[in-house]
GROMACS .gro file of C-alpha atoms in nm:
model
  311
    1MET     CA    1  18.054  -5.758  13.953
    2GLU     CA    2  17.761  -5.525  13.970
    3THR     CA    3  17.419  -5.667  13.994
    4PRO     CA    4  17.218  -5.572  13.681
    5SER     CA    5  16.927  -5.353  13.746
    6SER     CA    6  16.578  -5.465  13.659
    7PRO     CA    7  16.453  -5.360  13.317
    8PRO     CA    8  16.241  -5.047  13.317
    9PHE     CA    9  15.949  -5.215  13.145
   10ASP     CA   10  15.931  -5.528  13.355
   11GLY     CA   11  15.725  -5.376  13.633
   12PRO     CA   12  15.466  -5.110  13.657
   13ASP     CA   13  15.588  -4.759  13.591
   14GLY     CA   14  15.555  -4.493  13.852
   15ASN     CA   15  15.367  -4.266  13.610
   16GLU     CA   16  15.119  -4.539  13.515
   17GLU     CA   17  14.769  -4.480  13.642
   18HIS     CA   18  14.614  -4.747  13.858
   19PRO     CA   19  14.264  -4.869  13.777
   20GLY     CA   20  14.136  -4.747  14.108
   21SER     CA   21  14.278  -4.396  14.081
   22ALA     CA   22  14.062  -4.084  14.072
   23SER     CA   23  14.150  -3.987  13.716
   24SER     CA   24  14.051  -4.321  13.569
   25SER     CA   25  13.722  -4.314  13.756
   26LEU     CA   26  13.652  -3.964  13.625
   27VAL     CA   27  13.722  -4.062  13.266
   28GLY     CA   28  13.507  -4.372  13.301
   29THR     CA   29  13.220  -4.175  13.447
   30THR     CA   30  13.241  -3.912  13.174
   31SER     CA   31  13.254  -4.167  12.890
   32THR     CA   32  12.964  -4.358  13.040
   33ARG     CA   33  12.758  -4.038  13.064
   34ASP     CA   34  12.845  -3.942  12.702
   35GLU     CA   35  12.741  -4.285  12.579
   36GLU     CA   36  12.414  -4.252  12.768
   37TYR     CA   37  12.344  -3.909  12.611
   38SER     CA   38  12.439  -4.033  12.264
   39SER     CA   39  12.216  -4.341  12.292
   40HIS     CA   40  11.912  -4.136  12.396
   41GLY     CA   41  11.985  -3.828  12.182
   42SER     CA   42  11.794  -3.951  11.876
   43GLU     CA   43  11.478  -4.010  12.081
   44ILE     CA   44  11.470  -3.661  12.237
   45ASP     CA   45  11.199  -3.427  12.106
   46VAL     CA   46  11.231  -3.051  12.090
   47ASP     CA   47  10.962  -3.003  12.354
   48SER     CA   48  11.129  -3.252  12.590
   49LEU     CA   49  11.449  -3.052  12.604
   50PRO     CA   50  11.502  -2.852  12.926
   51HIS     CA   51  11.398  -2.487  12.937
   52GLN     CA   52  11.615  -2.400  13.238
   53PRO     CA   53  11.993  -2.426  13.270
   54ASN     CA   54  11.955  -2.637  13.587
   55GLY     CA   55  11.894  -2.945  13.379
   56MET     CA   56  12.248  -2.936  13.238
   57ARG     CA   57  12.558  -2.903  13.451
   58ALA     CA   58  12.914  -2.858  13.338
   59PRO     CA   59  13.141  -3.163  13.386
   60PHE     CA   60  13.399  -2.939  13.554
   61LEU     CA   61  13.624  -3.052  13.837
   62SER     CA   62  13.900  -2.838  13.979
   63SER     CA   63  14.110  -3.143  14.060
   64SER     CA   64  14.099  -3.276  13.703
   65PRO     CA   65  14.445  -3.376  13.584
   66LEU     CA   66  14.342  -3.302  13.219
   67PRO     CA   67  14.220  -2.942  13.212
   68ASP     CA   68  14.279  -2.907  12.837
   69GLN     CA   69  14.022  -3.181  12.761
   70MET     CA   70  13.746  -3.021  12.973
   71ILE     CA   71  13.545  -2.699  12.924
   72SER     CA   72  13.523  -2.420  13.170
   73GLU     CA   73  13.203  -2.336  13.350
   74GLU     CA   74  13.182  -1.993  13.187
   75HIS     CA   75  13.216  -2.143  12.838
   76PHE     CA   76  12.957  -2.404  12.920
   77LEU     CA   77  12.709  -2.140  13.033
   78LYS     CA   78  12.759  -1.954  12.705
   79LEU     CA   79  12.694  -2.272  12.507
   80ASN     CA   80  12.390  -2.346  12.720
   81ALA     CA   81  12.249  -1.996  12.663
   82ARG     CA   82  12.308  -2.025  12.288
   83PHE     CA   83  12.145  -2.367  12.285
   84ARG     CA   84  11.836  -2.241  12.469
   85HIS     CA   85  11.814  -1.941  12.231
   86ASN     CA   86  11.831  -2.162  11.921
   87LEU     CA   87  11.579  -2.400  12.073
   88SER     CA   88  11.332  -2.118  12.136
   89ILE     CA   89  11.373  -1.999  11.775
   90ILE     CA   90  11.306  -2.350  11.643
   91ARG     CA   91  10.992  -2.380  11.856
   92GLU     CA   92  10.868  -2.040  11.741
   93GLU     CA   93  10.925  -2.125  11.374
   94ARG     CA   94  10.749  -2.458  11.424
   95ASP     CA   95  10.446  -2.287  11.579
   96GLN     CA   96  10.433  -2.034  11.296
   97ALA     CA   97  10.455  -2.310  11.035
   98LEU     CA   98  10.171  -2.499  11.204
   99GLU     CA   99   9.959  -2.185  11.212
  100ARG     CA  100  10.025  -2.118  10.842
  101TRP     CA  101   9.938  -2.477  10.760
  102GLN     CA  102   9.608  -2.455  10.946
  103GLN     CA  103   9.528  -2.127  10.773
  104ALA     CA  104   9.608  -2.281  10.432
  105LYS     CA  105   9.373  -2.571  10.510
  106ARG     CA  106   9.092  -2.331  10.595
  107ILE     CA  107   9.149  -2.129  10.278
  108ASN     CA  108   9.162  -2.446  10.069
  109SER     CA  109   8.831  -2.568  10.210
  110ARG     CA  110   8.668  -2.231  10.136
  111LEU     CA  111   8.803  -2.238   9.780
  112ILE     CA  112   8.664  -2.587   9.727
  113GLU     CA  113   8.321  -2.474   9.846
  114ALA     CA  114   8.331  -2.166   9.621
  115LEU     CA  115   8.435  -2.380   9.324
  116GLN     CA  116   8.146  -2.617   9.380
  117VAL     CA  117   7.903  -2.325   9.395
  118GLU     CA  118   8.043  -2.177   9.072
  119ARG     CA  119   8.018  -2.512   8.896
  120ALA     CA  120   7.656  -2.547   9.001
  121LYS     CA  121   7.577  -2.196   8.875
  122ARG     CA  122   7.756  -2.262   8.546
  123ALA     CA  123   7.567  -2.587   8.492
  124GLU     CA  124   7.238  -2.409   8.559
  125LEU     CA  125   7.330  -2.127   8.319
  126GLU     CA  126   7.433  -2.370   8.045
  127GLU     CA  127   7.106  -2.555   8.085
  128TYR     CA  128   6.918  -2.225   8.055
  129LEU     CA  129   7.114  -2.113   7.745
  130LYS     CA  130   7.102  -2.452   7.574
  131PRO     CA  131   6.816  -2.362   7.333
  132TYR     CA  132   6.985  -2.029   7.252
  133LYS     CA  133   7.305  -2.198   7.132
  134SER     CA  134   7.132  -2.385   6.855
  135THR     CA  135   7.234  -2.306   6.496
  136GLU     CA  136   6.905  -2.430   6.351
  137ILE     CA  137   6.662  -2.183   6.199
  138ALA     CA  138   6.370  -2.132   6.437
  139HIS     CA  139   6.155  -1.882   6.244
  140ILE     CA  140   6.126  -1.887   5.863
  141PRO     CA  141   6.003  -1.554   5.724
  142VAL     CA  142   5.707  -1.546   5.484
  143TRP     CA  143   5.604  -1.259   5.255
  144PRO     CA  144   5.332  -1.167   5.185
  145LEU     CA  145   5.195  -1.255   5.524
  146PRO     CA  146   4.917  -1.517   5.525
  147VAL     CA  147   4.724  -1.315   5.784
  148PRO     CA  148   4.710  -0.935   5.760
  149LEU     CA  149   4.870  -0.750   6.046
  150ALA     CA  150   4.643  -0.607   6.311
  151PRO     CA  151   4.686  -0.238   6.388
  152PRO     CA  152   4.946  -0.185   6.661
  153PRO     CA  153   4.816  -0.092   7.006
  154SER     CA  154   5.012   0.234   7.009
  155THR     CA  155   4.830   0.398   6.719
  156THR     CA  156   4.719   0.754   6.791
  157MET     CA  157   4.415   0.921   6.644
  158VAL     CA  158   4.488   1.263   6.498
  159GLY     CA  159   4.148   1.343   6.359
  160GLU     CA  160   3.821   1.177   6.282
  161ASP     CA  161   3.943   1.024   5.954
  162GLU     CA  162   4.323   1.029   6.012
  163GLU     CA  163   4.531   0.769   6.186
  164ILE     CA  164   4.912   0.760   6.232
  165ALA     CA  165   5.084   0.441   6.346
  166THR     CA  166   5.385   0.490   6.571
  167GLU     CA  167   5.503   0.126   6.565
  168ASP     CA  168   5.626  -0.075   6.268
  169GLN     CA  169   5.575  -0.437   6.180
  170PRO     CA  170   5.688  -0.672   6.461
  171PHE     CA  171   6.029  -0.817   6.382
  172GLY     CA  172   6.117  -1.183   6.433
  173TYR     CA  173   6.467  -1.329   6.423
  174LEU     CA  174   6.566  -1.632   6.221
  175TYR     CA  175   6.759  -1.791   6.507
  176ASN     CA  176   6.726  -1.812   6.882
  177ASN     CA  177   7.104  -1.787   6.902
  178PRO     CA  178   7.193  -1.436   7.030
  179LEU     CA  179   7.507  -1.425   6.814
  180TYR     CA  180   7.314  -1.491   6.494
  181GLN     CA  181   7.045  -1.250   6.607
  182GLY     CA  182   7.315  -0.984   6.625
  183TYR     CA  183   7.430  -1.065   6.271
  184GLU     CA  184   7.075  -1.047   6.140
  185LEU     CA  185   7.011  -0.719   6.317
  186ASN     CA  186   7.330  -0.572   6.169
  187VAL     CA  187   7.226  -0.682   5.820
  188ASN     CA  188   6.884  -0.520   5.853
  189ILE     CA  189   7.030  -0.197   5.989
  190ILE     CA  190   7.284  -0.178   5.705
  191ILE     CA  191   7.012  -0.243   5.445
  192HIS     CA  192   6.803   0.036   5.595
  193ARG     CA  193   7.101   0.272   5.564
  194VAL     CA  194   7.162   0.160   5.204
  195LYS     CA  195   6.800   0.234   5.120
  196THR     CA  196   6.836   0.585   5.262
  197LEU     CA  197   7.162   0.642   5.071
  198ILE     CA  198   7.001   0.527   4.745
  199GLU     CA  199   6.721   0.778   4.793
  200ASN     CA  200   6.983   1.051   4.844
  201GLN     CA  201   7.199   0.932   4.549
  202CYS     CA  202   7.501   0.852   4.771
  203LEU     CA  203   7.603   0.554   4.561
  204VAL     CA  204   7.967   0.518   4.668
  205LYS     CA  205   7.880   0.487   5.034
  206ALA     CA  206   7.585   0.261   4.952
  207ALA     CA  207   7.810   0.025   4.752
  208MET     CA  208   8.053  -0.003   5.044
  209LEU     CA  209   7.776  -0.075   5.293
  210ILE     CA  210   7.606  -0.337   5.077
  211GLU     CA  211   7.932  -0.532   5.055
  212GLU     CA  212   7.952  -0.527   5.434
  213ALA     CA  213   7.593  -0.650   5.454
  214LEU     CA  214   7.674  -0.938   5.217
  215GLU     CA  215   7.969  -1.037   5.434
  216LYS     CA  216   7.755  -1.049   5.748
  217ALA     CA  217   7.465  -1.223   5.575
  218GLU     CA  218   7.697  -1.500   5.461
  219LYS     CA  219   7.760  -1.593   5.826
  220LEU     CA  220   7.388  -1.655   5.881
  221ASN     CA  221   7.387  -1.950   5.638
  222TYR     CA  222   7.040  -1.856   5.509
  223ILE     CA  223   7.019  -1.798   5.134
  224PRO     CA  224   6.706  -1.573   5.123
  225ILE     CA  225   6.858  -1.305   5.347
  226TYR     CA  226   7.175  -1.312   5.137
  227ALA     CA  227   6.956  -1.277   4.827
  228LYS     CA  228   6.787  -0.975   4.984
  229CYS     CA  229   7.127  -0.807   5.007
  230LEU     CA  230   7.192  -0.896   4.642
  231TYR     CA  231   6.869  -0.721   4.548
  232TRP     CA  232   6.990  -0.396   4.701
  233LYS     CA  233   7.326  -0.444   4.535
  234GLY     CA  234   7.142  -0.465   4.203
  235ARG     CA  235   6.963  -0.140   4.285
  236VAL     CA  236   7.297   0.032   4.344
  237LEU     CA  237   7.444  -0.111   4.022
  238HIS     CA  238   7.137   0.005   3.831
  239LEU     CA  239   7.192   0.365   3.942
  240GLN     CA  240   7.559   0.334   3.844
  241ASP     CA  241   7.454   0.229   3.488
  242ARG     CA  242   7.621  -0.110   3.519
  243TRP     CA  243   7.343  -0.301   3.347
  244GLN     CA  244   7.502  -0.643   3.306
  245GLU     CA  245   7.618  -0.662   3.668
  246ALA     CA  246   7.278  -0.537   3.788
  247ALA     CA  247   7.103  -0.806   3.582
  248LYS     CA  248   7.322  -1.076   3.736
  249ALA     CA  249   7.256  -0.941   4.088
  250PHE     CA  250   6.879  -0.938   4.030
  251LEU     CA  251   6.895  -1.288   3.886
  252ASP     CA  252   7.086  -1.422   4.187
  253ALA     CA  253   6.844  -1.247   4.426
  254ARG     CA  254   6.546  -1.463   4.326
  255PRO     CA  255   6.555  -1.682   4.645
  256CYS     CA  256   6.423  -1.385   4.847
  257ILE     CA  257   6.090  -1.401   4.661
  258GLY     CA  258   5.821  -1.525   4.897
  259ARG     CA  259   6.039  -1.462   5.203
  260TYR     CA  260   6.093  -1.085   5.223
  261ARG     CA  261   5.924  -0.767   5.108
  262GLU     CA  262   6.207  -0.710   4.859
  263GLY     CA  263   6.091  -1.021   4.670
  264GLU     CA  264   5.774  -0.843   4.550
  265GLU     CA  265   5.981  -0.551   4.419
  266LEU     CA  266   6.229  -0.790   4.260
  267LYS     CA  267   5.961  -0.931   4.031
  268GLN     CA  268   5.919  -0.588   3.871
  269TRP     CA  269   6.295  -0.542   3.830
  270LEU     CA  270   6.327  -0.884   3.666
  271THR     CA  271   6.065  -0.774   3.413
  272LYS     CA  272   6.258  -0.453   3.340
  273TYR     CA  273   6.585  -0.641   3.298
  274GLU     CA  274   6.440  -0.920   3.087
  275VAL     CA  275   6.654  -0.829   2.783
  276TYR     CA  276   6.977  -0.820   2.982
  277ILE     CA  277   6.887  -1.143   3.157
  278GLU     CA  278   6.833  -1.316   2.821
  279GLU     CA  279   7.173  -1.194   2.705
  280LEU     CA  280   7.322  -1.323   3.027
  281PHE     CA  281   7.163  -1.664   2.974
  282TYR     CA  282   7.288  -1.670   2.616
  283GLU     CA  283   7.644  -1.595   2.726
  284GLN     CA  284   7.626  -1.866   2.991
  285GLU     CA  285   7.505  -2.119   2.733
  286LEU     CA  286   7.791  -2.025   2.503
  287GLU     CA  287   8.043  -2.076   2.781
  288ILE     CA  288   7.896  -2.415   2.864
  289ASP     CA  289   7.901  -2.514   2.497
  290ARG     CA  290   8.265  -2.409   2.464
  291ALA     CA  291   8.360  -2.608   2.771
  292THR     CA  292   8.195  -2.925   2.638
  293ARG     CA  293   8.348  -2.893   2.289
  294LYS     CA  294   8.697  -2.816   2.410
  295ARG     CA  295   8.953  -3.055   2.259
  296PRO     CA  296   9.199  -3.236   2.485
  297SER     CA  297   9.537  -3.068   2.496
  298ARG     CA  298   9.848  -3.226   2.355
  299GLY     CA  299  10.023  -3.484   2.567
  300LEU     CA  300   9.702  -3.632   2.704
  301CYS     CA  301   9.624  -3.995   2.640
  302VAL     CA  302   9.301  -4.039   2.439
  303PRO     CA  303   9.116  -4.368   2.503
  304ALA     CA  304   9.102  -4.606   2.207
  305ALA     CA  305   8.723  -4.606   2.212
  306GLU     CA  306   8.719  -4.232   2.133
  307MET     CA  307   8.972  -4.251   1.846
  308PRO     CA  308   8.836  -4.247   1.486
  309HIS     CA  309   8.826  -4.574   1.302
  310THR     CA  310   9.094  -4.629   1.038
  311PRO     CA  311   8.975  -4.717   0.686
   0.00000   0.00000   0.00000
């Protein structure tokens, strides 16, 4: 009988690597080095990385039994060069970002200073314009003037007994508000043009302008100046032979009496239109009487107190 051979797996195989062999020591060294790099990789800053290729060496051994698991020295140098190039780009972009951030901080501080200066100027301007924003009437006109006007300083003497004044009566605005002063100035300019058109019998243009003056005078919220425009409207209607409308305009223009020069002329026109004004009053009384005597329409409930008593 033949003696059975020992099983192939009972003892150590000839291809099995011993713990003390060179290949096992190489693998152990490499894994230990990789673990060391991986443990300290998260703590490495960009500036602490090496600038020169001497700091990194390729784990290349010519006697390595596993050449497919290692990288060649040429390939490692290419990776190292690419790494250093990318690292330099990252550092350059970081420096540029820091510079832009510092520049933005400087610009922001300058803008804050400029904004504070503008706010101070605006507060000062608002304080200065505060009395000019008021919508209260500051100067109430009076006519005739309680004190006669003194001759203007710019009067020129033509002869011994002749004197020509080159300046008109000083003009005062109703409001200190510049916006309302502009409205009032527009009203006075339009009225002056209407007066000139009436003298030249240009009634169509005068009627258009007086309506514009009434629209602007309504914004001033001062009844006498609106009544002054109504006076000139009555003058235009008088020349157009529209007697009833002219009488109503003159009647509504009475608040300008005692406030403007037109009030003195209005008194004469009210005397001329006395007949038409009486007719106007009579028609108004008739309308009021009709309104008070108007019976309630059908379908309305009449209170029992107002119903006639039954016999």
